[in-house]
CSV table of N, CA and C in Angstrom, one decimal:
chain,number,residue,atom,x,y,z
A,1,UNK,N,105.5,-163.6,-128.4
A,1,UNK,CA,104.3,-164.1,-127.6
A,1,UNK,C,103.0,-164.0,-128.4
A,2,UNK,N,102.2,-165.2,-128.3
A,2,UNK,CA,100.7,-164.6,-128.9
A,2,UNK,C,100.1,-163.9,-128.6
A,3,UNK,N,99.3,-162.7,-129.6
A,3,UNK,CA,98.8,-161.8,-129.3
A,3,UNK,C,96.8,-162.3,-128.6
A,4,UNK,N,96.1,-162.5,-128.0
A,4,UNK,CA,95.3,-162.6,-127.5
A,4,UNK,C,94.0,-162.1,-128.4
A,5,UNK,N,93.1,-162.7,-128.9
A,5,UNK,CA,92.1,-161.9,-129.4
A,5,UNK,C,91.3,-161.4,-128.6
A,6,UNK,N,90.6,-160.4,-128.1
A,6,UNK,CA,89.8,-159.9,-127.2
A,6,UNK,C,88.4,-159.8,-127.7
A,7,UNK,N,87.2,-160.1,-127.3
A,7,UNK,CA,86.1,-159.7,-127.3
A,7,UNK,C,85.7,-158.4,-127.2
A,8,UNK,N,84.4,-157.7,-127.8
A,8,UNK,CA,84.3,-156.5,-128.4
A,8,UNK,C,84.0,-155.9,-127.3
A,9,UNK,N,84.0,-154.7,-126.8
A,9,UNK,CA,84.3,-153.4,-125.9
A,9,UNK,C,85.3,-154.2,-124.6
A,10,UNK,N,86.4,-154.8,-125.4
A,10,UNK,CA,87.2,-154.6,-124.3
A,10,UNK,C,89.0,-155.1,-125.6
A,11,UNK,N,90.0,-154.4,-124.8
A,11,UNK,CA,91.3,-154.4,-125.5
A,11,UNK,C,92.4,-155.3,-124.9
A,12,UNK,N,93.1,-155.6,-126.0
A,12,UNK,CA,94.4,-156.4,-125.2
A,12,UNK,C,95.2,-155.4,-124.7
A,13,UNK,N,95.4,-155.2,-123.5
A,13,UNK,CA,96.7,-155.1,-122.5
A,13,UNK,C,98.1,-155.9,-122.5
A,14,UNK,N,98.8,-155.1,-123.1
A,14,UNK,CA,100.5,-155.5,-123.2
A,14,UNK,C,101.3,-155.6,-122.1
A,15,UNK,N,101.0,-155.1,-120.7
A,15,UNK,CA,101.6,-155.2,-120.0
A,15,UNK,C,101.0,-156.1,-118.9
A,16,UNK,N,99.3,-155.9,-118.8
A,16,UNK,CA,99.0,-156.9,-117.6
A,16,UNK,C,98.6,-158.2,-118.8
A,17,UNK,N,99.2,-158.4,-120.1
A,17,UNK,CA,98.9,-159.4,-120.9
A,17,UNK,C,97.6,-160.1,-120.8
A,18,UNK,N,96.4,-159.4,-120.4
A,18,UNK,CA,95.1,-160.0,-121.0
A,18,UNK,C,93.9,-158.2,-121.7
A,19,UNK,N,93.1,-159.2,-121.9
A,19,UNK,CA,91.9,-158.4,-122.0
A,19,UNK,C,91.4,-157.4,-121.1
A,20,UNK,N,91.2,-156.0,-121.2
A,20,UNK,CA,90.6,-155.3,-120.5
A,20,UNK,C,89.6,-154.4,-120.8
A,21,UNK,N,88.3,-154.3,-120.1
A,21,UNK,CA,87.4,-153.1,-120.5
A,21,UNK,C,87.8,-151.8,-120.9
A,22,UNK,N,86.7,-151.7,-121.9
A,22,UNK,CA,87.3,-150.4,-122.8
A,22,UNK,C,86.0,-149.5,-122.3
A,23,UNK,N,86.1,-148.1,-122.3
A,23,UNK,CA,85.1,-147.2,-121.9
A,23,UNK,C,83.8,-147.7,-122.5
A,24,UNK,N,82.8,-147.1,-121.3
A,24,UNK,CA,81.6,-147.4,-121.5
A,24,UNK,C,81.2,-146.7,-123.0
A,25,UNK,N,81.4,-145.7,-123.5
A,25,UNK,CA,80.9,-144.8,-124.2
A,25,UNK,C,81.6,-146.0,-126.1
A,26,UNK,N,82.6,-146.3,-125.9
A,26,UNK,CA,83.5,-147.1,-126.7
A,26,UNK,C,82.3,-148.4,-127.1
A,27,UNK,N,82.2,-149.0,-128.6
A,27,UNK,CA,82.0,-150.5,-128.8
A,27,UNK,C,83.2,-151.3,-128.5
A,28,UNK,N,84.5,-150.7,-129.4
A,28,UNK,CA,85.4,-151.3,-129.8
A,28,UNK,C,86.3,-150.3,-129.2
A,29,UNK,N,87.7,-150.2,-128.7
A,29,UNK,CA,88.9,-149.7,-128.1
A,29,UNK,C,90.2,-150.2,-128.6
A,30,UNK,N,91.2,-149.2,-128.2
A,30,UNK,CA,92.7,-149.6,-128.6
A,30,UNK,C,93.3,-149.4,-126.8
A,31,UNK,N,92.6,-149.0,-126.1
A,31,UNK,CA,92.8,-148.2,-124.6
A,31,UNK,C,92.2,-148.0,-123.6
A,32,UNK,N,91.9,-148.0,-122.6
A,32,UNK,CA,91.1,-147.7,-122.0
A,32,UNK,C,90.3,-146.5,-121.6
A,33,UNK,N,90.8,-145.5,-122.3
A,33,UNK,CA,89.8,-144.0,-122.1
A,33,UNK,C,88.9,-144.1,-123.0
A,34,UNK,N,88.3,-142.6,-122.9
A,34,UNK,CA,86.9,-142.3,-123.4
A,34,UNK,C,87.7,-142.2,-124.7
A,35,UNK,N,89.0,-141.5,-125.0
A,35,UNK,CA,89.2,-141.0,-126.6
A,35,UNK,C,90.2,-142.7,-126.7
A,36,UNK,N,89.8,-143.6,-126.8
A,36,UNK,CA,90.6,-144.3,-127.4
A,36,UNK,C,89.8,-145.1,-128.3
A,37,UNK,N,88.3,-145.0,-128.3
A,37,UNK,CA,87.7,-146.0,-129.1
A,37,UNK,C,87.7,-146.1,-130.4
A,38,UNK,N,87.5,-147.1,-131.2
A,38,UNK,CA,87.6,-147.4,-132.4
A,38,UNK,C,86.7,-147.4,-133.3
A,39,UNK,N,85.8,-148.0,-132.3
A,39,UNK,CA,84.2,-147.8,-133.2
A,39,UNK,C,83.2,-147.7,-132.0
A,40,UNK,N,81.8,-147.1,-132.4
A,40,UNK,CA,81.1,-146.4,-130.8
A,40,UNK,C,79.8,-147.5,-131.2
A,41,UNK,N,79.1,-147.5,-129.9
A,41,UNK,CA,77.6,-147.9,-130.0
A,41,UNK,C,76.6,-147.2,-131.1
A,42,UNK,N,75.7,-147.5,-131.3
A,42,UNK,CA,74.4,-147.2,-132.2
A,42,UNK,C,74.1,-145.9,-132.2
A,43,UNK,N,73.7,-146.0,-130.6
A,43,UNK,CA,73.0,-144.2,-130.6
A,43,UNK,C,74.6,-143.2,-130.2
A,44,UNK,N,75.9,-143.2,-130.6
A,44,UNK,CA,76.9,-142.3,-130.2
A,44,UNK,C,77.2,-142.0,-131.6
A,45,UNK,N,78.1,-140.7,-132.2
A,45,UNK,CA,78.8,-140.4,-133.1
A,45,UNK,C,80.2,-140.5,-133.0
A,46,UNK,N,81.1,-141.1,-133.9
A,46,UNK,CA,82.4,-141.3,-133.8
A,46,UNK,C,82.9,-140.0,-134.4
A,47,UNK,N,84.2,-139.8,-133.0
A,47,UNK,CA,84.3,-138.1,-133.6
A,47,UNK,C,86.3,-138.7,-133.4
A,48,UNK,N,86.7,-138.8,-134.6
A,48,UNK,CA,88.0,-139.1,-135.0
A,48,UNK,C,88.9,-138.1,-134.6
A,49,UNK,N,90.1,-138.7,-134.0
A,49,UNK,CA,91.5,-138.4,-133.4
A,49,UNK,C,92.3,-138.1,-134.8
A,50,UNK,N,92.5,-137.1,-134.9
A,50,UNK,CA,93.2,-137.6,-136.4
A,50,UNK,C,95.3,-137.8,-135.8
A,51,UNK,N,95.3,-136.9,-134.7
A,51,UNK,CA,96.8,-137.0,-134.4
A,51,UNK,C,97.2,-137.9,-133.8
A,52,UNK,N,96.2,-138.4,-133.0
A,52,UNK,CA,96.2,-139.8,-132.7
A,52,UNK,C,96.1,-140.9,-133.5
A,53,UNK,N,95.0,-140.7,-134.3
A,53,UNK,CA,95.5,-142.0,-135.3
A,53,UNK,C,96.2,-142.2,-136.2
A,54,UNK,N,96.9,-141.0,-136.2
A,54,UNK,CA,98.1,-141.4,-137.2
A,54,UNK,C,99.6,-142.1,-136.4
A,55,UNK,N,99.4,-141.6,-135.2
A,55,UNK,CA,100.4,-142.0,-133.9
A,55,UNK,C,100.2,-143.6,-134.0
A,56,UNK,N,99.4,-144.0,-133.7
A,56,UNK,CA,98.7,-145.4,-134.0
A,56,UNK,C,98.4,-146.7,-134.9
A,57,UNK,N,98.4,-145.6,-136.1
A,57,UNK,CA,98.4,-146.5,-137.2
A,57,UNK,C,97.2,-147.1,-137.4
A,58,UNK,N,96.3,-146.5,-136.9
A,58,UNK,CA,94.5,-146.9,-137.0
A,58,UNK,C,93.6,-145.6,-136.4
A,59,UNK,N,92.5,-145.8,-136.5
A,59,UNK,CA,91.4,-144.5,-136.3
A,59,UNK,C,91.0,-144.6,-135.1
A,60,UNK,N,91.0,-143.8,-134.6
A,60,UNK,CA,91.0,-144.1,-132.9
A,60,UNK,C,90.0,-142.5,-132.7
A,61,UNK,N,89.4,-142.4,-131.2
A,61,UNK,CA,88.7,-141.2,-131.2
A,61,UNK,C,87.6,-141.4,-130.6
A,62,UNK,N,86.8,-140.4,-129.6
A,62,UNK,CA,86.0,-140.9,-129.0
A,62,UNK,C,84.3,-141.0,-129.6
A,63,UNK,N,83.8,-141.2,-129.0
A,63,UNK,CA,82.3,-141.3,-129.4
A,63,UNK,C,81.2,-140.6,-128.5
A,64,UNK,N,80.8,-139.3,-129.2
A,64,UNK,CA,79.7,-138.5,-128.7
A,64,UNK,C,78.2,-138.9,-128.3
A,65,UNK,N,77.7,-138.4,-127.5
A,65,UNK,CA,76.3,-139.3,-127.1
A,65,UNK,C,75.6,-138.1,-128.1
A,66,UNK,N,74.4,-138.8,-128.6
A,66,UNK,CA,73.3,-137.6,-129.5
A,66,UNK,C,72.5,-137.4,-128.5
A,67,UNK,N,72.0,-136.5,-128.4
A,67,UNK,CA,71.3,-135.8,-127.8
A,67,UNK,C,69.8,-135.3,-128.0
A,68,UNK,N,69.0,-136.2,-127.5
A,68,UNK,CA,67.4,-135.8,-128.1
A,68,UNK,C,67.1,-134.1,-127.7
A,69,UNK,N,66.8,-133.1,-128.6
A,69,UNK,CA,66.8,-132.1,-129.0
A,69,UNK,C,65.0,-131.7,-128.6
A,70,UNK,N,64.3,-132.4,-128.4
A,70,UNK,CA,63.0,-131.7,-128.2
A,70,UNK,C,62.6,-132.1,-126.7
A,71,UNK,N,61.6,-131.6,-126.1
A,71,UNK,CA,61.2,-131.5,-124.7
A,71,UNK,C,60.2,-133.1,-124.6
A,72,UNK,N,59.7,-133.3,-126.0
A,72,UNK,CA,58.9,-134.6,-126.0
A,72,UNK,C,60.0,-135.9,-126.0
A,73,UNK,N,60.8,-135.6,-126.5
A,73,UNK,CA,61.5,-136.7,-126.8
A,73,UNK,C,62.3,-137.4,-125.3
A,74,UNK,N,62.7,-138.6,-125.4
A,74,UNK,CA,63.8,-139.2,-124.5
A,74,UNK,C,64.7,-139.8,-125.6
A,75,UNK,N,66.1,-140.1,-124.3
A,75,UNK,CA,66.4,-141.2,-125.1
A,75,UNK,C,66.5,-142.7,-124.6
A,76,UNK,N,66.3,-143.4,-125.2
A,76,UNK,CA,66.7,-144.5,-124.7
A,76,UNK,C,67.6,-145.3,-124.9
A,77,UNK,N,68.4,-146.5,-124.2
A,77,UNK,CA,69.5,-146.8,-123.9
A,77,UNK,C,69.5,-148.0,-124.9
A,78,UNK,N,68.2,-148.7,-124.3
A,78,UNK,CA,68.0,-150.2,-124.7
A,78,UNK,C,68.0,-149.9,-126.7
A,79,UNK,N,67.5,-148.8,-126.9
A,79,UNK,CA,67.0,-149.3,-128.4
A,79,UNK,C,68.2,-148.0,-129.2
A,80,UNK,N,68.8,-147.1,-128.2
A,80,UNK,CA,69.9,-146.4,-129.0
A,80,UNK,C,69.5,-145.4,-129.7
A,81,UNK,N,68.1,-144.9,-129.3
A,81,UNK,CA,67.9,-143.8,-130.2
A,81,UNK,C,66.5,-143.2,-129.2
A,82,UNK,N,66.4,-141.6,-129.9
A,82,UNK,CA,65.2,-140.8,-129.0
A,82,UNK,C,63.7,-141.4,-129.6
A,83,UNK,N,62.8,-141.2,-128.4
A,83,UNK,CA,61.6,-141.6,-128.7
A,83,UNK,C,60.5,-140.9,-128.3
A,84,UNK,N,60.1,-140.6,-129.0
A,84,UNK,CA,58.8,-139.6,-128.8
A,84,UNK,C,57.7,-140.0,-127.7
A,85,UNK,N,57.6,-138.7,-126.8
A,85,UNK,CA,57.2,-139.7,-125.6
A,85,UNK,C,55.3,-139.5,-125.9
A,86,UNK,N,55.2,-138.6,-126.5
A,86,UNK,CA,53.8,-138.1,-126.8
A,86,UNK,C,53.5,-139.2,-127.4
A,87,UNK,N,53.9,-140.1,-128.7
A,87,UNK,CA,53.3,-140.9,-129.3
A,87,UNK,C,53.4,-142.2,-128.3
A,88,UNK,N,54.2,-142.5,-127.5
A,88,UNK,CA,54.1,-143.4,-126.4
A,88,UNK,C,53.4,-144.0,-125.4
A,89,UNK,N,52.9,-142.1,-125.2
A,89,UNK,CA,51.8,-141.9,-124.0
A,89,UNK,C,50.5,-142.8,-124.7
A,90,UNK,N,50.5,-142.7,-125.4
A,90,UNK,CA,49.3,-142.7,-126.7
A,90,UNK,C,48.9,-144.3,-127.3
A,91,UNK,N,49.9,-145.0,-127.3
A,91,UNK,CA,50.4,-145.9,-127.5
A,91,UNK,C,50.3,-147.3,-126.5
A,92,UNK,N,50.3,-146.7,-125.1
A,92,UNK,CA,50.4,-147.3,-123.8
A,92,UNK,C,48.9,-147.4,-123.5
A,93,UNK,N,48.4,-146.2,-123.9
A,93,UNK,CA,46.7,-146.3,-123.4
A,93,UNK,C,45.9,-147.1,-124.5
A,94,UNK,N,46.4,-148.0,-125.6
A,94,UNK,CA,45.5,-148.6,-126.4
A,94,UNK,C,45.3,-149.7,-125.7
């Protein structure tokens, strides 16, 4: 049977034979869980399966969210990285 190309954060399904969403935290998936993804969004770290991906035959493994580290900081979603909210404040009143 033909294999289906799937569009990015979602995987082919062999059994319900289409496309399905791959975890939020996932760009790219082999699975539907959090540790199946292949490659992560911008602001995540890809933290590799290694026993898995050898099971597999490709790198598989989930992706960690970073974590803004100071009390000024956020993060944001839209732009994938922390942002200093002091220079913001600052920024907004010009």
């Amino acid at each position: 049977s033909e294999r289906i190309e799937c569009p990015s954060n979602t995987y082919f399904d062999s059994i319900e034979n289409r496309c399905e969403r791959c975890d939020a935290r996932c760009l790219t998936c082999d699975g539907p869980g959090p540790f199946e993804c292949t490659s992560c969004l911008t602001h995540s770290r890809f933290m590799v399966n290694h026993w898995e991906s050898e099971k597999r035959g490709k790198r598989i493994g989930s992706c960690e969210q970073q974590m803004c580290n100071q009390s000024t900081t956020v993060f944001e979603e839209e732009i994938g990285s922390c942002v200093n909210t002091c220079s913001r404040v600052l920024t907004m009143e010009d």
